[in-house]
Short mmCIF file of C-alpha atoms and ligand atoms in Angstrom, two decimals:
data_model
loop_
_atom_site.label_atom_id
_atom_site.label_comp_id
_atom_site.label_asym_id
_atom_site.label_seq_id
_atom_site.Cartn_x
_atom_site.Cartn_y
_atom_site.Cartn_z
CA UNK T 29 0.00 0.00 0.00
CA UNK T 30 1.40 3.79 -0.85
CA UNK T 31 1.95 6.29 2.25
CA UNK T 32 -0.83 8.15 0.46
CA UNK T 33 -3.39 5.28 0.74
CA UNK T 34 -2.44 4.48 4.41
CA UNK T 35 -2.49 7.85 5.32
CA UNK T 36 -6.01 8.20 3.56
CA UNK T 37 -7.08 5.49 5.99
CA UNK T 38 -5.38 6.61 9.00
CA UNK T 39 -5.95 10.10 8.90
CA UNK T 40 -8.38 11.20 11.91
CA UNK T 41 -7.89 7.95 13.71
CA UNK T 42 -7.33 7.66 17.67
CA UNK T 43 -4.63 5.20 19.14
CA UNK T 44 -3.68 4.34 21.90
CA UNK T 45 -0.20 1.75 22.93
CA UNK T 46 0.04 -0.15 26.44
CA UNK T 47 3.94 -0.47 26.78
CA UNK T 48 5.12 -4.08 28.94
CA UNK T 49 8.61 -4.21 30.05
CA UNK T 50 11.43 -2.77 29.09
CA UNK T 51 13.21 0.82 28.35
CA UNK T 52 14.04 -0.57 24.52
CA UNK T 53 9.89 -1.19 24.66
CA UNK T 54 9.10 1.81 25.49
CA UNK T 55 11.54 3.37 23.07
CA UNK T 56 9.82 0.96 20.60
CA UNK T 57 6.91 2.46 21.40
CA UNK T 58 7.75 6.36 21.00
CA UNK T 59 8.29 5.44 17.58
CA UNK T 60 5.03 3.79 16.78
CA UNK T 61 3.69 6.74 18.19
CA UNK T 62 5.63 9.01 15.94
CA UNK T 63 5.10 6.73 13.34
CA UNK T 64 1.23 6.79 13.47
CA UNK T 65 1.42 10.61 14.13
CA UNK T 66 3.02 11.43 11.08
CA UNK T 67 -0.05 10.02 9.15
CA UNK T 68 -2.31 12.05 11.07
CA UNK T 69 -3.85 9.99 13.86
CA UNK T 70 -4.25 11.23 17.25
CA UNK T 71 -3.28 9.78 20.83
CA UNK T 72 -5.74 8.65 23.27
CA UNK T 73 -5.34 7.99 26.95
CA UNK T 74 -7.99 4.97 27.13
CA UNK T 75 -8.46 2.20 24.77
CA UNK T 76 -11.96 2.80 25.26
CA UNK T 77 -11.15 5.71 22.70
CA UNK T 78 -9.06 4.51 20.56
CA UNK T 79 -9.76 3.04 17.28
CA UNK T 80 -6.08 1.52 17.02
CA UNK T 81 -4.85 -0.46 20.11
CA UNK T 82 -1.40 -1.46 20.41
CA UNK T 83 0.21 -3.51 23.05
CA UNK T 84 4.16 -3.37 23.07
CA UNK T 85 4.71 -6.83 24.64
CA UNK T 86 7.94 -8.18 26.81
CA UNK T 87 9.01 -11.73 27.44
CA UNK T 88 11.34 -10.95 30.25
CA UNK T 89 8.50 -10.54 32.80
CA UNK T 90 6.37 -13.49 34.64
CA UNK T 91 3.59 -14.14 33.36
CA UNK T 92 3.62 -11.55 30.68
CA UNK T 93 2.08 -14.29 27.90
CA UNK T 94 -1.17 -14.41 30.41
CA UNK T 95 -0.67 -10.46 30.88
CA UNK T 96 -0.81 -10.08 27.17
CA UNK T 97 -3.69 -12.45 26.44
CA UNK T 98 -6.04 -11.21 29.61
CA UNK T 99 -5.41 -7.52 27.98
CA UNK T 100 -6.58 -8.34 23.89
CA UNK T 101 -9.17 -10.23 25.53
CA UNK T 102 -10.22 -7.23 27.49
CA UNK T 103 -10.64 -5.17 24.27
CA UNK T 104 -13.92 -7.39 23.17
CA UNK T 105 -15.39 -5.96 25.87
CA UNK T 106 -14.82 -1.80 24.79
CA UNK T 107 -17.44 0.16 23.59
CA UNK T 108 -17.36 0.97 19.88
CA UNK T 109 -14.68 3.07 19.04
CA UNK T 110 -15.09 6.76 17.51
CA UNK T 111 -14.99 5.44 14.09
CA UNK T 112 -16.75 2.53 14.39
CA UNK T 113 -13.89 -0.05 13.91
CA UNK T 114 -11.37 -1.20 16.11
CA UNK T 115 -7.60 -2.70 15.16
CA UNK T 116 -6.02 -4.71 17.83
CA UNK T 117 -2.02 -4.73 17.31
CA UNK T 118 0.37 -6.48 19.18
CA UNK T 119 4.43 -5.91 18.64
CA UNK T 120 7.45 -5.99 20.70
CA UNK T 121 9.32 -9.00 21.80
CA UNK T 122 6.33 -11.38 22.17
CA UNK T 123 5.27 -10.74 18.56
CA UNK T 124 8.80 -11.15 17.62
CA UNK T 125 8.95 -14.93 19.24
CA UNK T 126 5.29 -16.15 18.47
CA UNK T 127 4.19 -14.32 15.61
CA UNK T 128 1.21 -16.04 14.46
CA UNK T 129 1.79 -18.16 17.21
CA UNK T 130 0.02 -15.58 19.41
CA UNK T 131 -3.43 -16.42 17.69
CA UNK T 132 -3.83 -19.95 19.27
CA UNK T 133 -3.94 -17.71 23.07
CA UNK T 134 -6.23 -14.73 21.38
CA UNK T 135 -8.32 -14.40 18.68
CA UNK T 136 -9.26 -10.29 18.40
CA UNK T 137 -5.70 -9.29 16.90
CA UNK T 138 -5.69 -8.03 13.78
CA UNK T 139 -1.81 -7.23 13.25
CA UNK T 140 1.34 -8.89 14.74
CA UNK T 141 4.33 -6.58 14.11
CA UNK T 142 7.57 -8.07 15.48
CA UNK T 143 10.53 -5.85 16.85
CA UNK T 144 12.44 -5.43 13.37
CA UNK T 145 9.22 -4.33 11.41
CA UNK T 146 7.86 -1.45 13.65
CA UNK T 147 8.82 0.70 10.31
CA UNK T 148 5.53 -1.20 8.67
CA UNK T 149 3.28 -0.79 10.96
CA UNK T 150 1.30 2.38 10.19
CA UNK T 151 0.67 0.29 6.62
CA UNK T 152 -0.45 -3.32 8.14
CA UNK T 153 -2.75 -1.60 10.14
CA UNK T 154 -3.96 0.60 7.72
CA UNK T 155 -4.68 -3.01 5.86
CA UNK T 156 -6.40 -4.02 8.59
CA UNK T 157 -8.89 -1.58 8.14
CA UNK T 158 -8.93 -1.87 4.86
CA UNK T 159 -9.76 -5.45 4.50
CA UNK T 160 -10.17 -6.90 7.40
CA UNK T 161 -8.11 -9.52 7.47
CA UNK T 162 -4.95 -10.30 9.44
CA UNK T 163 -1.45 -9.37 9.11
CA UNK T 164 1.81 -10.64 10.44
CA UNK T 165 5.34 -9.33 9.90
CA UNK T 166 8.03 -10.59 12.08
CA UNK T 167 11.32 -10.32 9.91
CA UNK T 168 14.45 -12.10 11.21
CA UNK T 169 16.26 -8.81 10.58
CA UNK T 170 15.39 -5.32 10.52
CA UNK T 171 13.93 -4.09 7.50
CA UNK T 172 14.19 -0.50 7.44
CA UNK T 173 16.76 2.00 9.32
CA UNK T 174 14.62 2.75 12.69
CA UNK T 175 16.86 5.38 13.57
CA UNK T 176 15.38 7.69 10.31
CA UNK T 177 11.67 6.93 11.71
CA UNK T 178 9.55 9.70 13.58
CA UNK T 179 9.57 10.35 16.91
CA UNK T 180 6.89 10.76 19.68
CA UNK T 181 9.17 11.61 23.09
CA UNK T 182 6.74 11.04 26.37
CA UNK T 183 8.12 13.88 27.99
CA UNK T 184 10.31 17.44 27.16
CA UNK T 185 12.65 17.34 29.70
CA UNK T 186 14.76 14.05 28.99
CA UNK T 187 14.88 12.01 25.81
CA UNK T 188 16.21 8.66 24.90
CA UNK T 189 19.19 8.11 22.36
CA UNK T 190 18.82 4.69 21.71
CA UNK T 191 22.77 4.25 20.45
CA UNK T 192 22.56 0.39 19.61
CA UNK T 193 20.31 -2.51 19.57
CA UNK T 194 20.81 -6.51 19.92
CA UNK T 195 23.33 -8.45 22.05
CA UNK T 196 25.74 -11.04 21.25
CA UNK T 197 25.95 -12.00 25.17
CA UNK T 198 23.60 -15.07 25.10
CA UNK T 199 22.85 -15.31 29.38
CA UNK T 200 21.50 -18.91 29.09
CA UNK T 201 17.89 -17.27 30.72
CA UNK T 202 17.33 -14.33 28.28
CA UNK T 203 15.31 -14.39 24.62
CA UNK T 204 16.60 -11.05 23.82
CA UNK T 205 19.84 -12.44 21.19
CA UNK T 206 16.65 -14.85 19.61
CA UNK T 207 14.15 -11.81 19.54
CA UNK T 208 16.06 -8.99 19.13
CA UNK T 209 18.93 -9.84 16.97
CA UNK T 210 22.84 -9.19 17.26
CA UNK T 211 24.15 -5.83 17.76
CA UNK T 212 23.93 -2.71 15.59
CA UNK T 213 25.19 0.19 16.91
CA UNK T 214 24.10 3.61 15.77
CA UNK T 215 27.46 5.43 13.86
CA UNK T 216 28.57 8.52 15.73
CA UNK T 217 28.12 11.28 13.45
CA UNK T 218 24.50 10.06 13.63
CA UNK T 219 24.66 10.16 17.12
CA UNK T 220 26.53 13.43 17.27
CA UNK T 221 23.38 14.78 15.03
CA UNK T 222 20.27 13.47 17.47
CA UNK T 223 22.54 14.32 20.33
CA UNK T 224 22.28 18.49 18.93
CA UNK T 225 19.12 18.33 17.61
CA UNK T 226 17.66 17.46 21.01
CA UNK T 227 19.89 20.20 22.72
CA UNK T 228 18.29 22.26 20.52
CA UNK T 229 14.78 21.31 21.19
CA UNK T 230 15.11 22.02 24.92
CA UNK T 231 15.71 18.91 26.29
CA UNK T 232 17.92 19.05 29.59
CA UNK T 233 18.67 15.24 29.73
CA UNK T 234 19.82 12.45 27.35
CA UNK T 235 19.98 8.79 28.29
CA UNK T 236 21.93 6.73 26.23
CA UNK T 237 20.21 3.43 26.23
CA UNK T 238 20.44 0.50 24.16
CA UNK T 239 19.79 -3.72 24.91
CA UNK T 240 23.08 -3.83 25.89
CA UNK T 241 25.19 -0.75 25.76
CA UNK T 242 28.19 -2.02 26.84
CA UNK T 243 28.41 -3.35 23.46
CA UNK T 244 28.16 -0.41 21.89
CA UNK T 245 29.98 0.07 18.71
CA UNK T 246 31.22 -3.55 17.93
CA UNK T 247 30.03 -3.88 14.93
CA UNK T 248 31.67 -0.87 13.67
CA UNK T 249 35.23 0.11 12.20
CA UNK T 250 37.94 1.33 14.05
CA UNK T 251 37.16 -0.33 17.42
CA UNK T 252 34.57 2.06 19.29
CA UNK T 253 33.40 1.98 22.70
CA UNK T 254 30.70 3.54 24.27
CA UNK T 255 33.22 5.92 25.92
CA UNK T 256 33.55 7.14 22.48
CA UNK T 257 29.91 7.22 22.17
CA UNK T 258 29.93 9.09 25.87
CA UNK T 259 32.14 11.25 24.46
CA UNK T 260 30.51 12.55 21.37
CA UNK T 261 27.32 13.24 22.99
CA UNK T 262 28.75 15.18 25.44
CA UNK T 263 30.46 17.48 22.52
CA UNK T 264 27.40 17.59 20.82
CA UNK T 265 24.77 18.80 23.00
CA UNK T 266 26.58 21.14 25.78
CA UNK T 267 25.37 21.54 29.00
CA UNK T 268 23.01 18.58 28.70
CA UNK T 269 22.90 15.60 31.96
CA UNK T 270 23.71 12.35 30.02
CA UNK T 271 22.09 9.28 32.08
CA UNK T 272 23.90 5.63 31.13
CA UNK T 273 21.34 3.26 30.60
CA UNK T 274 21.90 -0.76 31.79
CA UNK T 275 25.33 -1.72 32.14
CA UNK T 276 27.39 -4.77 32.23
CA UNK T 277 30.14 -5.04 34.52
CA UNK T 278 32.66 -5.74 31.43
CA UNK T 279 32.45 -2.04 30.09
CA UNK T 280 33.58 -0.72 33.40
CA UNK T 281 37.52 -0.25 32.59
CA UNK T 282 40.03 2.19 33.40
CA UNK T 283 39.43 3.98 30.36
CA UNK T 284 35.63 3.72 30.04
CA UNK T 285 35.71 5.50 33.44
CA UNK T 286 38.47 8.30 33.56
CA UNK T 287 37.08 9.76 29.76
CA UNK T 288 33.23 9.51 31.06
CA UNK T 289 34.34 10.94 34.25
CA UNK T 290 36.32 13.51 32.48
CA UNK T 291 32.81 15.04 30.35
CA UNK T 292 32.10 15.94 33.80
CA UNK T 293 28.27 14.91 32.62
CA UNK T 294 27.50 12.11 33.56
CA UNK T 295 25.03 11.69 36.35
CA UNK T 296 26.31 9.79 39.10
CA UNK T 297 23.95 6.81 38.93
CA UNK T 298 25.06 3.47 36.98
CA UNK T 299 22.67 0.34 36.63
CA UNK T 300 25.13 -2.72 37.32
CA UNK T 301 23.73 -5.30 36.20
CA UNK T 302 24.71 -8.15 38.36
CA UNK T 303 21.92 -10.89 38.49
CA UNK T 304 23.73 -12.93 41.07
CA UNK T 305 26.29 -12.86 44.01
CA UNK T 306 27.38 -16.35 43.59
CA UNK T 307 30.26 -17.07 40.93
CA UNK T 308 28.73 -20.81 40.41
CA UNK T 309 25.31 -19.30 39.72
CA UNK T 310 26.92 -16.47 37.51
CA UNK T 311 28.60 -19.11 35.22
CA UNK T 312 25.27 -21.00 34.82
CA UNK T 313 23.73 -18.02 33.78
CA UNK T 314 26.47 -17.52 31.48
CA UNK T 315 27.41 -14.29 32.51
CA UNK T 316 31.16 -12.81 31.93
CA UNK T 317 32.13 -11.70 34.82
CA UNK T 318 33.25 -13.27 38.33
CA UNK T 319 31.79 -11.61 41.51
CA UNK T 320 35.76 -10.12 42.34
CA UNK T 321 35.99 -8.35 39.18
CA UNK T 322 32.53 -6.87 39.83
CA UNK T 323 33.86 -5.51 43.01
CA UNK T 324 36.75 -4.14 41.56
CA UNK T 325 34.06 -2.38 38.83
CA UNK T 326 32.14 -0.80 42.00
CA UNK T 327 35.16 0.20 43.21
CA UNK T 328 36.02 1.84 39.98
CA UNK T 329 32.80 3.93 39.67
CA UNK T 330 33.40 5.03 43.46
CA UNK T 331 36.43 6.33 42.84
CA UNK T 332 36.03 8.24 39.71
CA UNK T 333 32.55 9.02 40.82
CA UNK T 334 31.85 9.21 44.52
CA UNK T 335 29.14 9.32 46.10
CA UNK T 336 27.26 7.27 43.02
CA UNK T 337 24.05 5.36 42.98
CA UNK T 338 24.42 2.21 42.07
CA UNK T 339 21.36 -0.04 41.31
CA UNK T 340 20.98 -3.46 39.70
CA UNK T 341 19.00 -6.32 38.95
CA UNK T 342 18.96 -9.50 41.09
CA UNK T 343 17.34 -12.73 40.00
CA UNK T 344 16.46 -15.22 42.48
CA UNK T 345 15.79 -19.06 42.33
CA UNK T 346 17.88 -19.75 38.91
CA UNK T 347 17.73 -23.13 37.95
CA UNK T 348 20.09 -25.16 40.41
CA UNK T 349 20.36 -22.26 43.14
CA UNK T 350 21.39 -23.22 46.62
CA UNK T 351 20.62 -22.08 49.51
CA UNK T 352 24.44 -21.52 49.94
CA UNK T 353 24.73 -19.76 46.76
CA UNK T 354 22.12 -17.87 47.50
CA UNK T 355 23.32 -16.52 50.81
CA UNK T 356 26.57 -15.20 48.63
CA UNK T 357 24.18 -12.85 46.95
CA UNK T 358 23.13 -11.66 50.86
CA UNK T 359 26.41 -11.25 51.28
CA UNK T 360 26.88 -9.31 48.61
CA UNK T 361 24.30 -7.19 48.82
CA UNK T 362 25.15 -6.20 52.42
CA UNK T 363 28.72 -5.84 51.02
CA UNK T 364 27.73 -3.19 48.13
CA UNK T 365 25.03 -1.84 49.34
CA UNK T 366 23.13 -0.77 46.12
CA UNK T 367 20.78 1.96 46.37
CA UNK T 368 18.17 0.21 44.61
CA UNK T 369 17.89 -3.36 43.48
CA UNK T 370 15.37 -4.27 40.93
CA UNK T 371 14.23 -8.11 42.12
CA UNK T 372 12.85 -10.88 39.79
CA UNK T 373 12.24 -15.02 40.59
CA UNK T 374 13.74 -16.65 37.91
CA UNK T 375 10.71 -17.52 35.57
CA UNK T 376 12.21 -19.82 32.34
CA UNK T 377 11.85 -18.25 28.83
CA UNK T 378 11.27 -20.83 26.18
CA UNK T 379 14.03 -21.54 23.86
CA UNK T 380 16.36 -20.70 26.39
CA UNK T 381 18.94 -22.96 27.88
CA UNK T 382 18.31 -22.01 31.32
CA UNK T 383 14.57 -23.20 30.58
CA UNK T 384 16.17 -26.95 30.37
CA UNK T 385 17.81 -26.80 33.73
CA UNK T 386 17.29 -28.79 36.18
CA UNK T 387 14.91 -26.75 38.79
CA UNK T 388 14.30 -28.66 41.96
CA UNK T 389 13.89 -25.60 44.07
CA UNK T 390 10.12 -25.46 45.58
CA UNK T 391 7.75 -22.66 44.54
CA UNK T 392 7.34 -21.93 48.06
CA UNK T 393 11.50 -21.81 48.79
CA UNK T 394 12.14 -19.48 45.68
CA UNK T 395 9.39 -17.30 47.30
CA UNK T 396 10.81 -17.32 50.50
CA UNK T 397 14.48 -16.42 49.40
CA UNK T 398 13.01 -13.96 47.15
CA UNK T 399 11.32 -12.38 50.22
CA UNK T 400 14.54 -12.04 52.23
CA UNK T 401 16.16 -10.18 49.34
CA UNK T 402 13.62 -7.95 49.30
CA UNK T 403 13.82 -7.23 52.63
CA UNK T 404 17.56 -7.05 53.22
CA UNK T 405 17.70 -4.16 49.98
CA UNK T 406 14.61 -2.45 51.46
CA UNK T 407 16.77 -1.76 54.86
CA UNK T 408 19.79 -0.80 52.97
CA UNK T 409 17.72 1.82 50.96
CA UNK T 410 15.90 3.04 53.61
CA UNK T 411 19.29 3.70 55.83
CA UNK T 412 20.84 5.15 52.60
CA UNK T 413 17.79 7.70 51.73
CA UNK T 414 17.81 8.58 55.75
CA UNK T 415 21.39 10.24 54.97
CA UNK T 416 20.19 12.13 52.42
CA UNK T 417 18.18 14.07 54.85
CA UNK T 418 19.17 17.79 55.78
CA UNK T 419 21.10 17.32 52.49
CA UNK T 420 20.15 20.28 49.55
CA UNK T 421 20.41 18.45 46.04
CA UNK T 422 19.50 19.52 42.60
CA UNK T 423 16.90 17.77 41.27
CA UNK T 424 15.02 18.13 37.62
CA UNK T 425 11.55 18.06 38.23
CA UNK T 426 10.16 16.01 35.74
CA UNK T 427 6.03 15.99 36.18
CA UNK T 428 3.61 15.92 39.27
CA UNK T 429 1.85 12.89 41.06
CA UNK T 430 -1.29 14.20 43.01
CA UNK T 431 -0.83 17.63 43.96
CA UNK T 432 2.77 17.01 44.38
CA UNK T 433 5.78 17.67 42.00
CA UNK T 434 7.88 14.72 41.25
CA UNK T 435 11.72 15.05 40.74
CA UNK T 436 15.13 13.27 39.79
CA UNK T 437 18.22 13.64 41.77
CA UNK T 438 21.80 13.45 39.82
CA UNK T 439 21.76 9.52 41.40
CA UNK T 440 18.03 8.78 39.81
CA UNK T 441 16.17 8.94 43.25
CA UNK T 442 13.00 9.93 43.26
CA UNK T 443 11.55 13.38 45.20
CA UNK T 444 8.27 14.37 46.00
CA UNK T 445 7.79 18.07 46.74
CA UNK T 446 5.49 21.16 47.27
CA UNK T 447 5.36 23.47 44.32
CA UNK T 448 4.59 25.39 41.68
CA UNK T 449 3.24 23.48 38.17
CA UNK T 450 5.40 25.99 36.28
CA UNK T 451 8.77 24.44 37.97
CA UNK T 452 8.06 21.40 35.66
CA UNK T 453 10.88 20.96 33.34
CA UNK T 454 13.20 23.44 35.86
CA UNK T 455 16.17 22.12 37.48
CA UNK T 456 15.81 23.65 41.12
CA UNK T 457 17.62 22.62 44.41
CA UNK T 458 15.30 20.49 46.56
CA UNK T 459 16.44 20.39 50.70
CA UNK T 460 15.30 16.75 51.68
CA UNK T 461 13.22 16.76 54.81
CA UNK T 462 11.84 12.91 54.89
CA UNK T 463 12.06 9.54 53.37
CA UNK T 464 10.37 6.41 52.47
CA UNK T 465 12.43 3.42 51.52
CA UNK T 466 11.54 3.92 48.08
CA UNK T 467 11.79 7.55 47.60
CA UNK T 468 12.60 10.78 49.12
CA UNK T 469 10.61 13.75 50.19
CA UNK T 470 11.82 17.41 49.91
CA UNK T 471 11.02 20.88 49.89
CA UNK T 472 11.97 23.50 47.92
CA UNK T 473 15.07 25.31 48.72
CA UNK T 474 15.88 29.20 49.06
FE1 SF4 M 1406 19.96 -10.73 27.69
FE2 SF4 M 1406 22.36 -11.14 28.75
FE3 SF4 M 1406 22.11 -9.72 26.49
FE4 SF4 M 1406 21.25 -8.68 28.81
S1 SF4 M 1406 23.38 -9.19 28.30
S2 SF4 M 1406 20.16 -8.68 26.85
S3 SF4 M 1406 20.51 -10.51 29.85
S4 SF4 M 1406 21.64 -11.90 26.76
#
């Protein structure tokens, strides 16, 4: 179908996307957005609105098949939509492993988009409406250059430069190499050029994100690494935070750290991703790194950055885990003491290896353990944010949550705070007063 046909049938159309998962989802899904608002159709904030529904799926989650399937399912039950017809569309990483698959669980989806065809899918759903009928694209590879697509950001104030996509790293629990792809980094002068434009826009923070960003620039001549990527952002777009998304321990070098250091823009907050304090456990999941050298990478960050957030996340129950091994991630824990963990049960991906293991830990045991986890990183939070108080910090604010503002400290903790609507956007310096173990609270200061 020609971009004049699709936009014929799009034209005046409501949608509205449900994002699952991930920051690459919800990337994803500020393109399809863009996408679908450069052929004239307009955003709505309920389904119950919308002639278009997407759903931007994620396979990492539990139970997000059942999540998936309970939410098309819930769509029968809409009232008509503003035109009169309704398309049900379902991408991201789910589409991208079942493709038409999905249509034995659900039976009101009218287009299956996978995560290398988002480029099409203004035009299949266009078809959709046209004819009626289904249709499926999940391409092995990606089909069009995303990078070149339009753009709907979720907020003004920071804006994702997604700087690669893929991973090479196989962990033996993850579908992201099998749904995603290998890597492709995004060349720098392209980078350099989104980096600018976005300074120019207004934006006051950039987070370089990515599957795996540690990656970055692999696939490219004359041996890149994101400091290089770090690097030309922080030429590009002056004066501009740059946030790191996800990293592995691997990228965490010498170098990586004195030349991102030396931008003297990067926010002091780094996502570690660890998954497990054991070494045994670590190789199982096929992860590179043993649990010294990730000490000696925390140590690294401290020193070129102190006083740094750290977060990270933490599975527990993988396939084989011992109660032993799992009291070296306790100890661990205690031993970093991570501002923030981000805690999962191990729940097995098909297709992966780790789905094959041999699992003989109880329901009720992984439950338990995960439980303890839980509660050892809540107390290390909560003693961590109760230091913070009396402290002054500058903080963006970034939107409002009730009749309070909401705000982002250099380290990625969250402040909630008196004030005025028009602050939105501002960077202002908040004096904390009070704490929860998941956030802070603060007042404006003088
Ligand atoms: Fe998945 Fe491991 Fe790659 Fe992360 S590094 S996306 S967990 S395979």
């Amino acid at each position: 179908m020609d971009q004049r046909s699709v936009r014929d049938i799009l034209a005046g159309k409501t949608y509205f996307i449900r994002t699952f998962g991930c920051q690459m989802n919800q990337h994803d899904s500020e393109r399809v957005s863009g996408l679908l608002d450069s052929y004239g159709c307009l955003m709505a904030l309920d389904p119950a609105h919308a002639d278009i529904v997407v759903f931007m799926t994620c396979c990492v989650r539990e139970a997000a098949d059942t999540r998936l399937y309970g939410q098309c399912n819930s769509c029968k039950s809409l009232p008509p939509s503003p035109s009169g017809k309704r398309v049900v569309a379902v991408g991201g990483c789910i589409a991208q492993r079942d493709g038409e698959g999905l249509l034995t669980n659900v039976d009101n989806v009218n287009v299956i988009f996978g995560t290398h065809s988002i480029a099409h899918v203004a035009e299949l759903i266009a078809e959709a409406f046209r004819d009626g009928k289904r249709h499926i694209r999940t391409n092995e590879h990606e089909d069009t250059d995303a990078m070149s697509m339009p753009w709907h950001r979720e907020t003004q104030y920071h804006a994702w430069v997604p700087i690669m996509t893929g991973c090479n790293n196989f962990c033996t629990y993850c579908v992201i190499p099998y749904t995603r792809g290998r890597i492709r980094s995004l060349p720098l002068d392209e980078m350099a050029r989104q980096a600018a434009h976005l300074a120019a826009e207004g934006y006051r923070e950039l987070v370089l994100t990515g599957i795996e960003i540690a990656s970055y620039g692999r696939d490219l001549p004359g041996a890149l690494t994101l400091a290089d990527a770090v690097e030309t952002v922080a030429a590009a777009a002056p004066q501009m935070r740059l946030r790191l998304g996800s990293l592995e321990p691997t990228v965490i070098t010498e170098d990586f750290c004195r030349r991102a250091a030396a931008t003297g823009r990067v926010c002091r907050h780094f996502h570690l991703s660890l998954q497990s304090g054991c070494d045994r456990t670590l190789a199982r999941m096929n992860r590179k790194y043993s649990t010294a050298e990730f000490l000696v990478c925390v140590e690294r960050l401290r020193r070129y950055f102190p006083g740094c957030a750290l977060t990270a996340d933490m599975i527990t129950g993988f396939p084989g885990e011992t109660e032993e091994e799992f009291e070296d991630t306790i100890k661990l824990i205690e031993h970093v003491r991570y501002d923030a963990l981000f805690t999962f049960i191990f729940s097995p991906r098909g297709g992966t290896p780790a789905a094959k293991m041999e699992d003989p830990t109880p329901k009720e045991e992984k439950n338990r353990r995960f439980d303890r986890l839980c509660e050892v990183q809540n107390r290390i939070s909560l003693e961590i944010h109760q230091n913070y108080i009396g402290k002054t910090m500058l903080v963006l604010v970034d939107g409002k949550d009730g009749d309070q503002l909401t705000a982002r400290t250099e380290g990625g903790r969250l402040v909630r705070m008196h004030g005025d609507d028009a602050l939105i956007g501002q960077f202002v310096h908040a004096k904390i007063t009070g704490c929860t173990t998941w956030s802070l609270v603060g007042e404006l200061a003088e």
